Each structure stands twice: as structure tokens, then as C-alpha cells.
Amino acid sequence: MEDQDQNTNAIELYLCGTEDVIDLLIFIHQEGEPAERARLNSAILTLLHAATHRLKTIDQRLHGTAA
């Protein structure tokens, strides 16, 4: 059970870090020039895809651990 609690804490920290980065990118996006905005759109999408992939991997590990 302790391993699962540690995994849950790691997921929560990962999500908080991801949220902070996305918030920062959105703020910069709002303040940026059009060319910067296009690059930031790409960065935000890449980050979201990476986070989604990582969370799916973690979810599979947790369900594998619970089974």
C-alpha cells in the first residue's frame, strides 16, 4: 500500500508541475507577439501530449500494481 501511496504522490507532483508550466506558457502566450504565440501553441500542445502519454503509462502501472 505504501508503494501505491508514493506513486499517487508522484503523480500529484507531476500534475502540479505540468500545470505550472502550462500556466506560464499561457501567460507568455498572452503577452507575446503573433510569431511567439504560434511557437508557444506548439510547445503547449507538445507538453500536453507528453503529459497525456506519461499519465497513461502511470495509470497502466498503477492498475497493474493493484491487480
PDB file of N, CA and C in Angstrom:
ATOM      1  N   MET A   1       0.827  -1.195   0.000  1.00  0.00           N
ATOM      2  CA  MET A   1       0.000   0.000   0.000  1.00  0.00           C
ATOM      3  C   MET A   1       0.870   1.257   0.000  1.00  0.00           C
ATOM      4  N   GLU A   2       2.013   1.185   0.677  1.00  0.00           N
ATOM      5  CA  GLU A   2       2.898   2.346   0.748  1.00  0.00           C
ATOM      6  C   GLU A   2       3.438   2.710  -0.633  1.00  0.00           C
ATOM      7  N   ASP A   3       3.761   1.701  -1.446  1.00  0.00           N
ATOM      8  CA  ASP A   3       4.231   1.969  -2.809  1.00  0.00           C
ATOM      9  C   ASP A   3       3.172   2.691  -3.622  1.00  0.00           C
ATOM     10  N   GLN A   4       1.926   2.281  -3.460  1.00  0.00           N
ATOM     11  CA  GLN A   4       0.847   2.926  -4.209  1.00  0.00           C
ATOM     12  C   GLN A   4       0.661   4.369  -3.739  1.00  0.00           C
ATOM     13  N   ASP A   5       0.807   4.618  -2.443  1.00  0.00           N
ATOM     14  CA  ASP A   5       0.724   5.988  -1.929  1.00  0.00           C
ATOM     15  C   ASP A   5       1.853   6.847  -2.495  1.00  0.00           C
ATOM     16  N   GLN A   6       3.042   6.274  -2.578  1.00  0.00           N
ATOM     17  CA  GLN A   6       4.171   7.006  -3.155  1.00  0.00           C
ATOM     18  C   GLN A   6       3.924   7.296  -4.629  1.00  0.00           C
ATOM     19  N   ASN A   7       3.377   6.322  -5.338  1.00  0.00           N
ATOM     20  CA  ASN A   7       3.050   6.534  -6.749  1.00  0.00           C
ATOM     21  C   ASN A   7       2.007   7.634  -6.911  1.00  0.00           C
ATOM     22  N   THR A   8       0.999   7.625  -6.055  1.00  0.00           N
ATOM     23  CA  THR A   8      -0.044   8.653  -6.114  1.00  0.00           C
ATOM     24  C   THR A   8       0.550  10.029  -5.841  1.00  0.00           C
ATOM     25  N   ASN A   9       1.442  10.121  -4.859  1.00  0.00           N
ATOM     26  CA  ASN A   9       2.097  11.397  -4.560  1.00  0.00           C
ATOM     27  C   ASN A   9       2.946  11.863  -5.732  1.00  0.00           C
ATOM     28  N   ALA A  10       3.636  10.939  -6.377  1.00  0.00           N
ATOM     29  CA  ALA A  10       4.457  11.294  -7.534  1.00  0.00           C
ATOM     30  C   ALA A  10       3.590  11.818  -8.671  1.00  0.00           C
ATOM     31  N   ILE A  11       2.438  11.194  -8.877  1.00  0.00           N
ATOM     32  CA  ILE A  11       1.515  11.646  -9.924  1.00  0.00           C
ATOM     33  C   ILE A  11       1.022  13.051  -9.612  1.00  0.00           C
ATOM     34  N   GLU A  12       0.660  13.288  -8.362  1.00  0.00           N
ATOM     35  CA  GLU A  12       0.168  14.612  -7.972  1.00  0.00           C
ATOM     36  C   GLU A  12       1.239  15.676  -8.171  1.00  0.00           C
ATOM     37  N   LEU A  13       2.482  15.372  -7.823  1.00  0.00           N
ATOM     38  CA  LEU A  13       3.575  16.321  -8.037  1.00  0.00           C
ATOM     39  C   LEU A  13       3.793  16.573  -9.519  1.00  0.00           C
ATOM     40  N   TYR A  14       3.727  15.513 -10.312  1.00  0.00           N
ATOM     41  CA  TYR A  14       3.901  15.645 -11.759  1.00  0.00           C
ATOM     42  C   TYR A  14       2.812  16.541 -12.336  1.00  0.00           C
ATOM     43  N   LEU A  15       1.578  16.325 -11.915  1.00  0.00           N
ATOM     44  CA  LEU A  15       0.464  17.140 -12.410  1.00  0.00           C
ATOM     45  C   LEU A  15       0.622  18.601 -12.006  1.00  0.00           C
ATOM     46  N   CYS A  16       1.043  18.850 -10.770  1.00  0.00           N
ATOM     47  CA  CYS A  16       1.238  20.230 -10.313  1.00  0.00           C
ATOM     48  C   CYS A  16       2.329  20.914 -11.129  1.00  0.00           C
ATOM     49  N   GLY A  17       3.416  20.213 -11.378  1.00  0.00           N
ATOM     50  CA  GLY A  17       4.490  20.780 -12.186  1.00  0.00           C
ATOM     51  C   GLY A  17       4.038  21.064 -13.599  1.00  0.00           C
ATOM     52  N   THR A  18       3.275  20.143 -14.167  1.00  0.00           N
ATOM     53  CA  THR A  18       2.757  20.327 -15.521  1.00  0.00           C
ATOM     54  C   THR A  18       1.812  21.517 -15.573  1.00  0.00           C
ATOM     55  N   GLU A  19       0.941  21.629 -14.586  1.00  0.00           N
ATOM     56  CA  GLU A  19       0.009  22.765 -14.537  1.00  0.00           C
ATOM     57  C   GLU A  19       0.760  24.084 -14.456  1.00  0.00           C
ATOM     58  N   ASP A  20       1.830  24.124 -13.647  1.00  0.00           N
ATOM     59  CA  ASP A  20       2.612  25.353 -13.514  1.00  0.00           C
ATOM     60  C   ASP A  20       3.258  25.746 -14.841  1.00  0.00           C
ATOM     61  N   VAL A  21       3.814  24.775 -15.536  1.00  0.00           N
ATOM     62  CA  VAL A  21       4.453  25.058 -16.823  1.00  0.00           C
ATOM     63  C   VAL A  21       3.419  25.547 -17.828  1.00  0.00           C
ATOM     64  N   ILE A  22       2.273  24.893 -17.874  1.00  0.00           N
ATOM     65  CA  ILE A  22       1.218  25.301 -18.810  1.00  0.00           C
ATOM     66  C   ILE A  22       0.728  26.708 -18.473  1.00  0.00           C
ATOM     67  N   ASP A  23       0.540  27.000 -17.186  1.00  0.00           N
ATOM     68  CA  ASP A  23       0.124  28.350 -16.783  1.00  0.00           C
ATOM     69  C   ASP A  23       1.132  29.396 -17.243  1.00  0.00           C
ATOM     70  N   LEU A  24       2.409  29.096 -17.077  1.00  0.00           N
ATOM     71  CA  LEU A  24       3.449  30.028 -17.507  1.00  0.00           C
ATOM     72  C   LEU A  24       3.426  30.219 -19.019  1.00  0.00           C
ATOM     73  N   LEU A  25       3.295  29.126 -19.766  1.00  0.00           N
ATOM     74  CA  LEU A  25       3.243  29.231 -21.226  1.00  0.00           C
ATOM     75  C   LEU A  25       2.032  30.034 -21.684  1.00  0.00           C
ATOM     76  N   ILE A  26       0.905  29.852 -21.020  1.00  0.00           N
ATOM     77  CA  ILE A  26      -0.299  30.609 -21.380  1.00  0.00           C
ATOM     78  C   ILE A  26      -0.095  32.095 -21.092  1.00  0.00           C
ATOM     79  N   PHE A  27       0.523  32.411 -19.960  1.00  0.00           N
ATOM     80  CA  PHE A  27       0.796  33.814 -19.639  1.00  0.00           C
ATOM     81  C   PHE A  27       1.715  34.433 -20.687  1.00  0.00           C
ATOM     82  N   ILE A  28       2.792  33.737 -21.024  1.00  0.00           N
ATOM     83  CA  ILE A  28       3.716  34.247 -22.044  1.00  0.00           C
ATOM     84  C   ILE A  28       2.989  34.383 -23.374  1.00  0.00           C
ATOM     85  N   HIS A  29       2.130  33.434 -23.678  1.00  0.00           N
ATOM     86  CA  HIS A  29       1.359  33.460 -24.927  1.00  0.00           C
ATOM     87  C   HIS A  29       0.516  34.728 -25.001  1.00  0.00           C
ATOM     88  N   GLN A  30      -0.127  35.082 -23.903  1.00  0.00           N
ATOM     89  CA  GLN A  30      -0.987  36.264 -23.880  1.00  0.00           C
ATOM     90  C   GLN A  30      -0.188  37.550 -24.073  1.00  0.00           C
ATOM     91  N   GLU A  31       1.054  37.548 -23.611  1.00  0.00           N
ATOM     92  CA  GLU A  31       1.885  38.747 -23.692  1.00  0.00           C
ATOM     93  C   GLU A  31       2.727  38.799 -24.969  1.00  0.00           C
ATOM     94  N   GLY A  32       2.763  37.712 -25.711  1.00  0.00           N
ATOM     95  CA  GLY A  32       3.684  37.604 -26.833  1.00  0.00           C
ATOM     96  C   GLY A  32       3.180  38.177 -28.137  1.00  0.00           C
ATOM     97  N   GLU A  33       4.114  38.261 -29.064  1.00  0.00           N
ATOM     98  CA  GLU A  33       3.825  38.670 -30.439  1.00  0.00           C
ATOM     99  C   GLU A  33       3.242  37.470 -31.188  1.00  0.00           C
ATOM    100  N   PRO A  34       2.601  37.717 -32.343  1.00  0.00           N
ATOM    101  CA  PRO A  34       1.989  36.609 -33.099  1.00  0.00           C
ATOM    102  C   PRO A  34       2.944  35.448 -33.405  1.00  0.00           C
ATOM    103  N   ALA A  35       4.178  35.748 -33.791  1.00  0.00           N
ATOM    104  CA  ALA A  35       5.130  34.665 -34.089  1.00  0.00           C
ATOM    105  C   ALA A  35       5.447  33.850 -32.835  1.00  0.00           C
ATOM    106  N   GLU A  36       5.588  34.539 -31.706  1.00  0.00           N
ATOM    107  CA  GLU A  36       5.832  33.837 -30.443  1.00  0.00           C
ATOM    108  C   GLU A  36       4.634  32.980 -30.061  1.00  0.00           C
ATOM    109  N   ARG A  37       3.456  33.491 -30.315  1.00  0.00           N
ATOM    110  CA  ARG A  37       2.240  32.742 -29.984  1.00  0.00           C
ATOM    111  C   ARG A  37       2.159  31.436 -30.753  1.00  0.00           C
ATOM    112  N   ALA A  38       2.530  31.469 -32.015  1.00  0.00           N
ATOM    113  CA  ALA A  38       2.500  30.242 -32.825  1.00  0.00           C
ATOM    114  C   ALA A  38       3.471  29.210 -32.264  1.00  0.00           C
ATOM    115  N   ARG A  39       4.667  29.652 -31.881  1.00  0.00           N
ATOM    116  CA  ARG A  39       5.647  28.717 -31.307  1.00  0.00           C
ATOM    117  C   ARG A  39       5.165  28.187 -29.958  1.00  0.00           C
ATOM    118  N   LEU A  40       4.558  29.052 -29.170  1.00  0.00           N
ATOM    119  CA  LEU A  40       4.058  28.616 -27.870  1.00  0.00           C
ATOM    120  C   LEU A  40       2.882  27.659 -28.004  1.00  0.00           C
ATOM    121  N   ASN A  41       2.034  27.863 -29.011  1.00  0.00           N
ATOM    122  CA  ASN A  41       0.952  26.903 -29.255  1.00  0.00           C
ATOM    123  C   ASN A  41       1.534  25.515 -29.450  1.00  0.00           C
ATOM    124  N   SER A  42       2.594  25.442 -30.243  1.00  0.00           N
ATOM    125  CA  SER A  42       3.245  24.160 -30.499  1.00  0.00           C
ATOM    126  C   SER A  42       3.837  23.587 -29.209  1.00  0.00           C
ATOM    127  N   ALA A  43       4.475  24.428 -28.414  1.00  0.00           N
ATOM    128  CA  ALA A  43       5.069  23.966 -27.157  1.00  0.00           C
ATOM    129  C   ALA A  43       4.004  23.460 -26.191  1.00  0.00           C
ATOM    130  N   ILE A  44       2.901  24.183 -26.097  1.00  0.00           N
ATOM    131  CA  ILE A  44       1.815  23.776 -25.200  1.00  0.00           C
ATOM    132  C   ILE A  44       1.227  22.441 -25.644  1.00  0.00           C
ATOM    133  N   LEU A  45       0.999  22.283 -26.940  1.00  0.00           N
ATOM    134  CA  LEU A  45       0.456  21.018 -27.441  1.00  0.00           C
ATOM    135  C   LEU A  45       1.416  19.866 -27.203  1.00  0.00           C
ATOM    136  N   THR A  46       2.704  20.101 -27.422  1.00  0.00           N
ATOM    137  CA  THR A  46       3.706  19.062 -27.175  1.00  0.00           C
ATOM    138  C   THR A  46       3.705  18.662 -25.707  1.00  0.00           C
ATOM    139  N   LEU A  47       3.657  19.642 -24.820  1.00  0.00           N
ATOM    140  CA  LEU A  47       3.628  19.363 -23.389  1.00  0.00           C
ATOM    141  C   LEU A  47       2.387  18.575 -22.998  1.00  0.00           C
ATOM    142  N   LEU A  48       1.245  18.955 -23.537  1.00  0.00           N
ATOM    143  CA  LEU A  48       0.008  18.239 -23.223  1.00  0.00           C
ATOM    144  C   LEU A  48       0.040  16.806 -23.738  1.00  0.00           C
ATOM    145  N   HIS A  49       0.586  16.598 -24.929  1.00  0.00           N
ATOM    146  CA  HIS A  49       0.703  15.235 -25.463  1.00  0.00           C
ATOM    147  C   HIS A  49       1.651  14.400 -24.600  1.00  0.00           C
ATOM    148  N   ALA A  50       2.772  14.998 -24.195  1.00  0.00           N
ATOM    149  CA  ALA A  50       3.724  14.278 -23.349  1.00  0.00           C
ATOM    150  C   ALA A  50       3.101  13.942 -21.997  1.00  0.00           C
ATOM    151  N   ALA A  51       2.373  14.890 -21.422  1.00  0.00           N
ATOM    152  CA  ALA A  51       1.721  14.648 -20.132  1.00  0.00           C
ATOM    153  C   ALA A  51       0.671  13.552 -20.250  1.00  0.00           C
ATOM    154  N   THR A  52      -0.095  13.578 -21.326  1.00  0.00           N
ATOM    155  CA  THR A  52      -1.114  12.551 -21.543  1.00  0.00           C
ATOM    156  C   THR A  52      -0.474  11.176 -21.650  1.00  0.00           C
ATOM    157  N   HIS A  53       0.603  11.081 -22.424  1.00  0.00           N
ATOM    158  CA  HIS A  53       1.301   9.799 -22.587  1.00  0.00           C
ATOM    159  C   HIS A  53       1.841   9.316 -21.238  1.00  0.00           C
ATOM    160  N   ARG A  54       2.453  10.232 -20.499  1.00  0.00           N
ATOM    161  CA  ARG A  54       3.031   9.868 -19.203  1.00  0.00           C
ATOM    162  C   ARG A  54       1.951   9.404 -18.227  1.00  0.00           C
ATOM    163  N   LEU A  55       0.830  10.101 -18.194  1.00  0.00           N
ATOM    164  CA  LEU A  55      -0.251   9.718 -17.284  1.00  0.00           C
ATOM    165  C   LEU A  55      -0.859   8.375 -17.664  1.00  0.00           C
ATOM    166  N   LYS A  56      -0.949   8.087 -18.954  1.00  0.00           N
ATOM    167  CA  LYS A  56      -1.451   6.775 -19.379  1.00  0.00           C
ATOM    168  C   LYS A  56      -0.508   5.675 -18.917  1.00  0.00           C
ATOM    169  N   THR A  57       0.795   5.918 -19.038  1.00  0.00           N
ATOM    170  CA  THR A  57       1.785   4.940 -18.600  1.00  0.00           C
ATOM    171  C   THR A  57       1.680   4.705 -17.094  1.00  0.00           C
ATOM    172  N   ILE A  58       1.558   5.779 -16.346  1.00  0.00           N
ATOM    173  CA  ILE A  58       1.430   5.665 -14.887  1.00  0.00           C
ATOM    174  C   ILE A  58       0.147   4.938 -14.517  1.00  0.00           C
ATOM    175  N   ASP A  59      -0.939   5.255 -15.211  1.00  0.00           N
ATOM    176  CA  ASP A  59      -2.218   4.599 -14.949  1.00  0.00           C
ATOM    177  C   ASP A  59      -2.100   3.092 -15.174  1.00  0.00           C
ATOM    178  N   GLN A  60      -1.427   2.698 -16.243  1.00  0.00           N
ATOM    179  CA  GLN A  60      -1.244   1.272 -16.521  1.00  0.00           C
ATOM    180  C   GLN A  60      -0.427   0.610 -15.418  1.00  0.00           C
ATOM    181  N   ARG A  61       0.607   1.285 -14.943  1.00  0.00           N
ATOM    182  CA  ARG A  61       1.426   0.722 -13.865  1.00  0.00           C
ATOM    183  C   ARG A  61       0.623   0.574 -12.579  1.00  0.00           C
ATOM    184  N   LEU A  62      -0.175   1.599 -12.258  1.00  0.00           N
ATOM    185  CA  LEU A  62      -0.970   1.532 -11.031  1.00  0.00           C
ATOM    186  C   LEU A  62      -2.001   0.426 -11.094  1.00  0.00           C
ATOM    187  N   HIS A  63      -2.659   0.287 -12.225  1.00  0.00           N
ATOM    188  CA  HIS A  63      -3.648  -0.778 -12.346  1.00  0.00           C
ATOM    189  C   HIS A  63      -2.973  -2.143 -12.356  1.00  0.00           C
ATOM    190  N   GLY A  64      -1.782  -2.216 -12.895  1.00  0.00           N
ATOM    191  CA  GLY A  64      -1.023  -3.461 -12.861  1.00  0.00           C
ATOM    192  C   GLY A  64      -0.611  -3.809 -11.443  1.00  0.00           C
ATOM    193  N   THR A  65      -0.260  -2.784 -10.661  1.00  0.00           N
ATOM    194  CA  THR A  65       0.124  -2.977  -9.265  1.00  0.00           C
ATOM    195  C   THR A  65      -1.074  -3.395  -8.426  1.00  0.00           C
ATOM    196  N   ALA A  66      -2.226  -2.796  -8.709  1.00  0.00           N
ATOM    197  CA  ALA A  66      -3.432  -3.086  -7.930  1.00  0.00           C
ATOM    198  C   ALA A  66      -3.988  -4.469  -8.239  1.00  0.00           C
ATOM    199  N   ALA A  67      -3.717  -4.985  -9.429  1.00  0.00           N
ATOM    200  CA  ALA A  67      -4.286  -6.279  -9.840  1.00  0.00           C
ATOM    201  C   ALA A  67      -3.591  -7.451  -9.190  1.00  0.00           C
TER     202      ALA A  67
END
